[in-house]
Coordinates of C-alpha atoms in Angstrom, one line a residue:
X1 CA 18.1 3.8 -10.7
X2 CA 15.4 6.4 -10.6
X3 CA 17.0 9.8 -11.3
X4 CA 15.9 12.4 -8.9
X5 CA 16.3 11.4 -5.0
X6 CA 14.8 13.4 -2.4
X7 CA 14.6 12.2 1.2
X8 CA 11.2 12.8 3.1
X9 CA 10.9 15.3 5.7
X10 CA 11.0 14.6 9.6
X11 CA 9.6 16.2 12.6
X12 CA 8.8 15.5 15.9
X13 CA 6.1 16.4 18.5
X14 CA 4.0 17.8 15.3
X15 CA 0.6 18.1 17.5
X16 CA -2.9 18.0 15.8
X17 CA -3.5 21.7 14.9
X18 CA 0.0 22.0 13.4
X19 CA -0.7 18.8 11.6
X20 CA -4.3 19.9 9.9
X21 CA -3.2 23.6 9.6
X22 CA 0.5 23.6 8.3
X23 CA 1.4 20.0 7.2
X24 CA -1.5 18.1 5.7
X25 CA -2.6 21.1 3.4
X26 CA 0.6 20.5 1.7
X27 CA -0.3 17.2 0.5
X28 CA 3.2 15.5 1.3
X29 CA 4.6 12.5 2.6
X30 CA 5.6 13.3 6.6
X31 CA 7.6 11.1 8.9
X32 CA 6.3 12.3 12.4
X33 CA 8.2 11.6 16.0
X34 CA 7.4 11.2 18.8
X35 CA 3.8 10.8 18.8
X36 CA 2.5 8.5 21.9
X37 CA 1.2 5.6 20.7
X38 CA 0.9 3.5 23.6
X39 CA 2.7 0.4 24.9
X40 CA 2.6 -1.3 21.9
X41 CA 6.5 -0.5 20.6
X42 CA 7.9 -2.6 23.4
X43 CA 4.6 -4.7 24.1
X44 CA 4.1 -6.4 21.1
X45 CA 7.0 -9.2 21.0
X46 CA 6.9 -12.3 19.4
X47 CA 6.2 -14.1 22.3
X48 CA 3.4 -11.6 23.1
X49 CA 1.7 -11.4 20.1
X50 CA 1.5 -15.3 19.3
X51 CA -0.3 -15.7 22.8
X52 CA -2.7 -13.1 22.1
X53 CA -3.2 -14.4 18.8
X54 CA -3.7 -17.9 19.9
X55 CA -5.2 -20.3 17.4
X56 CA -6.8 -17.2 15.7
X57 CA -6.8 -18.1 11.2
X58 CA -6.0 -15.4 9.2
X59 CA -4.4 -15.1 5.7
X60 CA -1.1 -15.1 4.7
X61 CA 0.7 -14.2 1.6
X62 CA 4.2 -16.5 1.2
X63 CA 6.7 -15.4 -1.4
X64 CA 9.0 -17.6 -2.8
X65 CA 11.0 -14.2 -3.7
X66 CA 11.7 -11.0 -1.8
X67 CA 9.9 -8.8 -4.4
X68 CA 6.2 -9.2 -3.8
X69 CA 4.5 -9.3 -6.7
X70 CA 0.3 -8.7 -6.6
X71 CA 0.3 -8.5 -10.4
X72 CA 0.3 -12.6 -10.4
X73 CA -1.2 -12.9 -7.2
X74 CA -2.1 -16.6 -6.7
X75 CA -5.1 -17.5 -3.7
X76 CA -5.1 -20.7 -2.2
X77 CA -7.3 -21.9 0.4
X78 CA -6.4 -25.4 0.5
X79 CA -3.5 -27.1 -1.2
X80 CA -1.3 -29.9 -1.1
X81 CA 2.9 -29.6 -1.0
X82 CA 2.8 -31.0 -4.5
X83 CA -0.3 -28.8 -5.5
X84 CA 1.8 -25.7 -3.8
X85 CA 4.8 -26.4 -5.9
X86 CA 3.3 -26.5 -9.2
X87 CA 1.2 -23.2 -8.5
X88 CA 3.8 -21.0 -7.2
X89 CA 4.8 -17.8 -9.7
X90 CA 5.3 -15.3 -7.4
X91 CA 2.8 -15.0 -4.6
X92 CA 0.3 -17.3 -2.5
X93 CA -2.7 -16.8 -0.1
X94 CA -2.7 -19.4 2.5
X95 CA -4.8 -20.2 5.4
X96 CA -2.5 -20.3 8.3
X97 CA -3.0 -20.3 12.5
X98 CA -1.8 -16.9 13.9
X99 CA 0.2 -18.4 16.9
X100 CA 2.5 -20.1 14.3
X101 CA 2.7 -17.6 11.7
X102 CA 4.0 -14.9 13.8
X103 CA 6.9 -17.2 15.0
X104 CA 7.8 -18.2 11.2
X105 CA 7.3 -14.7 10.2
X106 CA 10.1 -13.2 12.9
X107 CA 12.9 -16.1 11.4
X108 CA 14.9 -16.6 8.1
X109 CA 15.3 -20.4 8.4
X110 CA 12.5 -21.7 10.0
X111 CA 12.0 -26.0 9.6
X112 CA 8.4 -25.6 8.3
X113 CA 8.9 -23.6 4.9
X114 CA 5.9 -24.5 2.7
X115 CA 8.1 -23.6 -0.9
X116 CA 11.3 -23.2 0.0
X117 CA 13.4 -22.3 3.1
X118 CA 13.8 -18.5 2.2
X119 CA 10.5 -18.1 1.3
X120 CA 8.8 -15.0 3.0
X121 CA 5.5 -14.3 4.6
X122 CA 3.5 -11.3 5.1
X123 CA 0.0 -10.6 6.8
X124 CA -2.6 -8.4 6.0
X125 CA -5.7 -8.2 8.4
X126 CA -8.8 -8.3 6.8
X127 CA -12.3 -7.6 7.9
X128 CA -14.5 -11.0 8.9
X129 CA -16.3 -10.9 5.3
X130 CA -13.2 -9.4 3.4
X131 CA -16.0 -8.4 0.7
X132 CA -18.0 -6.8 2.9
X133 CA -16.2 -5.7 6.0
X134 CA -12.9 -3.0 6.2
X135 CA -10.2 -4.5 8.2
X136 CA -10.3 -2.8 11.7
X137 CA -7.7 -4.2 14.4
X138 CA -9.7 -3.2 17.1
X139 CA -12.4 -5.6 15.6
X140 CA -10.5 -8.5 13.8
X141 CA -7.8 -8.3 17.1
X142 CA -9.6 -6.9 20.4
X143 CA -6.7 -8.0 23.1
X144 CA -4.2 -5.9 21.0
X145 CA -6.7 -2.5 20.7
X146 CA -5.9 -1.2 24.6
X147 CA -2.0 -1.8 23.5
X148 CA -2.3 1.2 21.0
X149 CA -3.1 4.6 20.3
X150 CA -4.3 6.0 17.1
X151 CA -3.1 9.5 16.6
X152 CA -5.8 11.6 16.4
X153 CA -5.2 13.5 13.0
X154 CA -8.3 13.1 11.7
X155 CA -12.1 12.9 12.9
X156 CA -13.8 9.7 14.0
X157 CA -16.4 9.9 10.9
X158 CA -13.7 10.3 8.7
X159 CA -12.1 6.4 9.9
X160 CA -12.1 4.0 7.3
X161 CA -10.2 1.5 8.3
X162 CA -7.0 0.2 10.5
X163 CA -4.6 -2.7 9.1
X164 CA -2.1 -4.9 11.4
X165 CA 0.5 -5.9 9.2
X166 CA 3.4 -8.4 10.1
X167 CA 6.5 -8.6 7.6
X168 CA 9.2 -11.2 7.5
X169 CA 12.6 -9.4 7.2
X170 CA 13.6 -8.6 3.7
X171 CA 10.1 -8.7 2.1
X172 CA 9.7 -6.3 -0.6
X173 CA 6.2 -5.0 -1.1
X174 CA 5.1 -3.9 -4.7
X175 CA 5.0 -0.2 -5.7
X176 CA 1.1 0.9 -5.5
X177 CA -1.3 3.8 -4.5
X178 CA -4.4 4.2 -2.4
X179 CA -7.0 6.6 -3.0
X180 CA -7.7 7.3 0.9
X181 CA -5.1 9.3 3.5
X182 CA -2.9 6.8 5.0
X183 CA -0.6 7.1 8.3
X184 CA 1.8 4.1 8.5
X185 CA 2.5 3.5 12.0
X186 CA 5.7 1.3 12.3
X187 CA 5.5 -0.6 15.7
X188 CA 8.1 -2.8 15.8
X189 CA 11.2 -3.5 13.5
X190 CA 12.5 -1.4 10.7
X191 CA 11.3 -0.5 6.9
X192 CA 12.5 1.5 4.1
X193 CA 9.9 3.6 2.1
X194 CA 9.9 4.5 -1.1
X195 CA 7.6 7.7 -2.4
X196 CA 6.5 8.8 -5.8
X197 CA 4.3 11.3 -6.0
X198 CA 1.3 11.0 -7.9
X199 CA 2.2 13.5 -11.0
X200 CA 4.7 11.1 -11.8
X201 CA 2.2 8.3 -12.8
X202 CA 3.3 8.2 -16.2
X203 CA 6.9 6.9 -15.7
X204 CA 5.4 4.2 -13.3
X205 CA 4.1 1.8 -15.9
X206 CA 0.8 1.0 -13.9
X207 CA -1.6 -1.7 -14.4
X208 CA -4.1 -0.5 -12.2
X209 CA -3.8 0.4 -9.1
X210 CA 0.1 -1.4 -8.9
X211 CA 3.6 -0.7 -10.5
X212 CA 5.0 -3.1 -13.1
X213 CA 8.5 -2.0 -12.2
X214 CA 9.2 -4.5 -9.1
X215 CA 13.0 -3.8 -8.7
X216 CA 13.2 -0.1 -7.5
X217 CA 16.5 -0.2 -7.2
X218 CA 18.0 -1.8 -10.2
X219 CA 15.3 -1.5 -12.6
X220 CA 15.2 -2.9 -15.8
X221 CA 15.5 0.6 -17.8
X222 CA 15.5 -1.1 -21.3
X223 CA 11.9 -3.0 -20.3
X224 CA 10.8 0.6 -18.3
X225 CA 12.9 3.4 -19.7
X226 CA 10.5 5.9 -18.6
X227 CA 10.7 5.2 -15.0
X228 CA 14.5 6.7 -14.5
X229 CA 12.6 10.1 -14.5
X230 CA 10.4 9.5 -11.5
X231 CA 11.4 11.8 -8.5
X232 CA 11.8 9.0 -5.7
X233 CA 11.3 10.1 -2.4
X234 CA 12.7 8.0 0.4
X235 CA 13.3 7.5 4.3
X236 CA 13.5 4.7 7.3
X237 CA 11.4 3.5 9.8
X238 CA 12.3 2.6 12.9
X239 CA 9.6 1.8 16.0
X240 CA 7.6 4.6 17.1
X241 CA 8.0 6.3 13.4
X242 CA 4.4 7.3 11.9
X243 CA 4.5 8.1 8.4
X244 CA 2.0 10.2 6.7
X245 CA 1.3 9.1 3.0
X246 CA -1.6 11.4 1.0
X247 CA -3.9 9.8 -1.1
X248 CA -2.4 8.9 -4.6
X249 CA 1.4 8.4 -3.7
X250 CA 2.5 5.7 -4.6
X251 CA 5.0 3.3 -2.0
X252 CA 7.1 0.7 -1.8
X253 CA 7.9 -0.7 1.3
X254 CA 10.7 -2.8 2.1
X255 CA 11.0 -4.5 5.7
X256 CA 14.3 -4.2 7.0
X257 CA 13.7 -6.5 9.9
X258 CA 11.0 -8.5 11.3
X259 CA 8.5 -5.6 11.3
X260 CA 4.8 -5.0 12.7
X261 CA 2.9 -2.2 11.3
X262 CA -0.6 -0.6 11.6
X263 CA -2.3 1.0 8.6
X264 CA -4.6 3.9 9.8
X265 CA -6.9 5.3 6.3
X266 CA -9.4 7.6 6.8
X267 CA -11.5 9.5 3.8
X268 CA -9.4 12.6 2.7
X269 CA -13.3 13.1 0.8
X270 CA -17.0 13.5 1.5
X271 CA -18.0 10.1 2.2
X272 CA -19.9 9.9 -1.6
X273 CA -17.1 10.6 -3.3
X274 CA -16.0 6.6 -2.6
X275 CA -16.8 3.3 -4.2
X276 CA -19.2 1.8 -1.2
X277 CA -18.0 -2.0 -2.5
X278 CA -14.4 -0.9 -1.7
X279 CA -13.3 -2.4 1.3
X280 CA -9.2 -1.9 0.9
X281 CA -9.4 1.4 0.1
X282 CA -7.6 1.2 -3.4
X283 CA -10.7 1.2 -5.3
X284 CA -10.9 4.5 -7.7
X285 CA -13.5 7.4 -6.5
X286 CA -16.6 6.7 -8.9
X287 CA -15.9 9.9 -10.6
X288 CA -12.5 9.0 -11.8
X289 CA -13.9 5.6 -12.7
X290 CA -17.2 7.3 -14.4
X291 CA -14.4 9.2 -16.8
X292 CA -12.1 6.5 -17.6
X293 CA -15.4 4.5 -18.9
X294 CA -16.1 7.6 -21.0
X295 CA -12.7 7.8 -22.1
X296 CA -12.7 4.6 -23.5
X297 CA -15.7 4.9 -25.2
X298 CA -14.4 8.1 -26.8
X299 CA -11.7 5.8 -28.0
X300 CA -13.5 3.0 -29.3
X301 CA -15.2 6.0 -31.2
X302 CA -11.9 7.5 -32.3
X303 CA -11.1 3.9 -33.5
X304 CA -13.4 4.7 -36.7
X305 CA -11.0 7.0 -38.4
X306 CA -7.9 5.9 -40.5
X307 CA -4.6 6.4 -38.1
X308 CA -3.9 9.1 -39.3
X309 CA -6.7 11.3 -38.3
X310 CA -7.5 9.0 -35.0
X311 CA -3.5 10.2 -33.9
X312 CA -4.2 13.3 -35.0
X313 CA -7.5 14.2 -32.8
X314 CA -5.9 11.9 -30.1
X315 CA -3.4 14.5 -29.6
X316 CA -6.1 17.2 -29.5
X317 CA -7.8 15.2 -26.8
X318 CA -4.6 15.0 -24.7
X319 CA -4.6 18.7 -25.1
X320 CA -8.0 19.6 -24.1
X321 CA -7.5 17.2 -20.8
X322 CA -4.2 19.1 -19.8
X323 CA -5.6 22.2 -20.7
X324 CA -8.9 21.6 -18.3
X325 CA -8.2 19.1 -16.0
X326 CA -4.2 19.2 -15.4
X327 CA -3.8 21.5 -12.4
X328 CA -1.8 24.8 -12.0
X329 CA 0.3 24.2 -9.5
X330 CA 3.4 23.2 -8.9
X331 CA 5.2 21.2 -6.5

């Protein structure tokens, strides 16, 4: 179990000024009430979204666990049942019609399971040229767009992208961060969410962008001994609930029931500052990416000296980074 937990603050009826002016200086996750989001917490029913959706493809990800794991993320565009079965590790990408995903999605035991009959699906919109296009539901799903109301937080030039999830009940999503501001709307159904904040990177165990350390809960502290000294930060989501996640926290989100969600990121930074191929948002900003290349050329270069001196000026370098670059203040 991760050692420190602290549960995220609440409020409701926060209004835009007090949001820019008091709260999102502070650089915290927020879980904001009350904000009118339209119809679409008691319009968007199974039955109402599979008509709307009608015979609309999109991707799915099925998971023969509960854990989601994008570390060994499998993509399929066609397959077979036998070709399915000998490719599954963790998680799959499957072509799949809307209409009939969002009825499996909302059951445990559904008759057409494609691995097995616990399996569990989740959707993520994407744009129509995924490498090219930002998934925006107002685009990818115009009948829902009048259904809801983004809250306006942020300006319209800072919009980056909005993404209409849909999560079968118990689905665990892997621990990551995103380098654009995020407000999780939670529309229908229940989650739990799971915050670290970003100066606890180093008891994560990242590759990448993404966690290594899939079971929050009961983590393998012999494998990840590190990680029981993350501060976890935590709270529940019910419909109606928008939560406020910063830039560079990392969550996990665990669906608590058959849940739809919407995904609003806008650019925290001048528009520059971004990676223009970046189309999910989780791409680094090119400065950060510009230093890691340098960095690892400065260690190829350290690589020349006999261990002894390389771990010696290594542990300079650390020194000189936290001494320029760490900041000053404190939580």
């Amino acid at each position: 179990m991760a050692g420190q937990h602290l549960p995220v603050t609440r409020l409701e009826g926060v209004s835009r000024e007090q949001f820019m002016q008091h709260l999102y200086p502070q650089r915290k996750p927020l879980v904001l009430e009350g904000i009118d989001l339209g119809p679409c917490t008691s319009k968007w029913t199974v039955d109402y979204l599979s008509q709307v959706g009608g015979k609309k493809e999109v991707k799915i990800h099925v998971a023969a666990v509960a854990q989601m794991d994008f570390i060994k993320l499998y993509l399929l565009t066609s397959w077979s049942r036998g070709q399915l079965k000998r490719s599954i590790k963790n998680s799959l990408f499957q072509s799949h019609y809307h209409e009939q995903h969002i009825k499996d999605i909302s059951s445990y035991g559904h008759q057409r399971a494609l691995v097995e009959r616990d399996e569990k699906y989740y959707l993520r919109s994407l744009g129509e040229d995924p490498r090219k296009d930002v998934a925006d539901i107002r685009k990818q799903f115009p009948l829902l767009k009048e259904d809801i109301k983004f809250p306006e937080f942020f300006k319209e030039e800072q919009f980056f992208s909005s993404v209409f999830r849909i999560s079968s009940p118990g689905l665990q999503l892997w621990t990551h961060y995103d380098v654009m501001d995020n407000l999780l709307i939670q529309v229908t159904g229940k989650k739990r969410v799971v915050l670290f904040s970003p100066r606890d990177a180093q008891y994560l165990y990242l590759k990448g962008t993404k966690s290594e350390v899939l079971n929050i809960d009961n983590p393998d502290l012999a494998k990840y001994p590190l990680f029981s000294k993350a501060r976890r930060y935590e709270c529940s989501l019910e419909a109606g609930d928008v939560l406020f996640i910063p830039a560079l926290w990392f969550h996990n989100v665990i669906s608590e029931e058959f849940g739809v969600g919407v995904n609003i990121f806008w650019k925290h930074l001048p528009s520059e500052c971004y990676d223009k191929t970046d189309t999910y948002g989780n791409k680094d900003p090119t400065a950060a990416s510009r230093a890691a290349q340098i960095l690892d050329r400065a260690l190829k270069t350290l690589a020349e000296l006999p261990e002894e001196y390389r771990d010696f000026y290594a542990r300079r370098m650390v020194l000189h980074i936290q001494d320029k670059a760490y900041s000053k203040n404190s939580e």
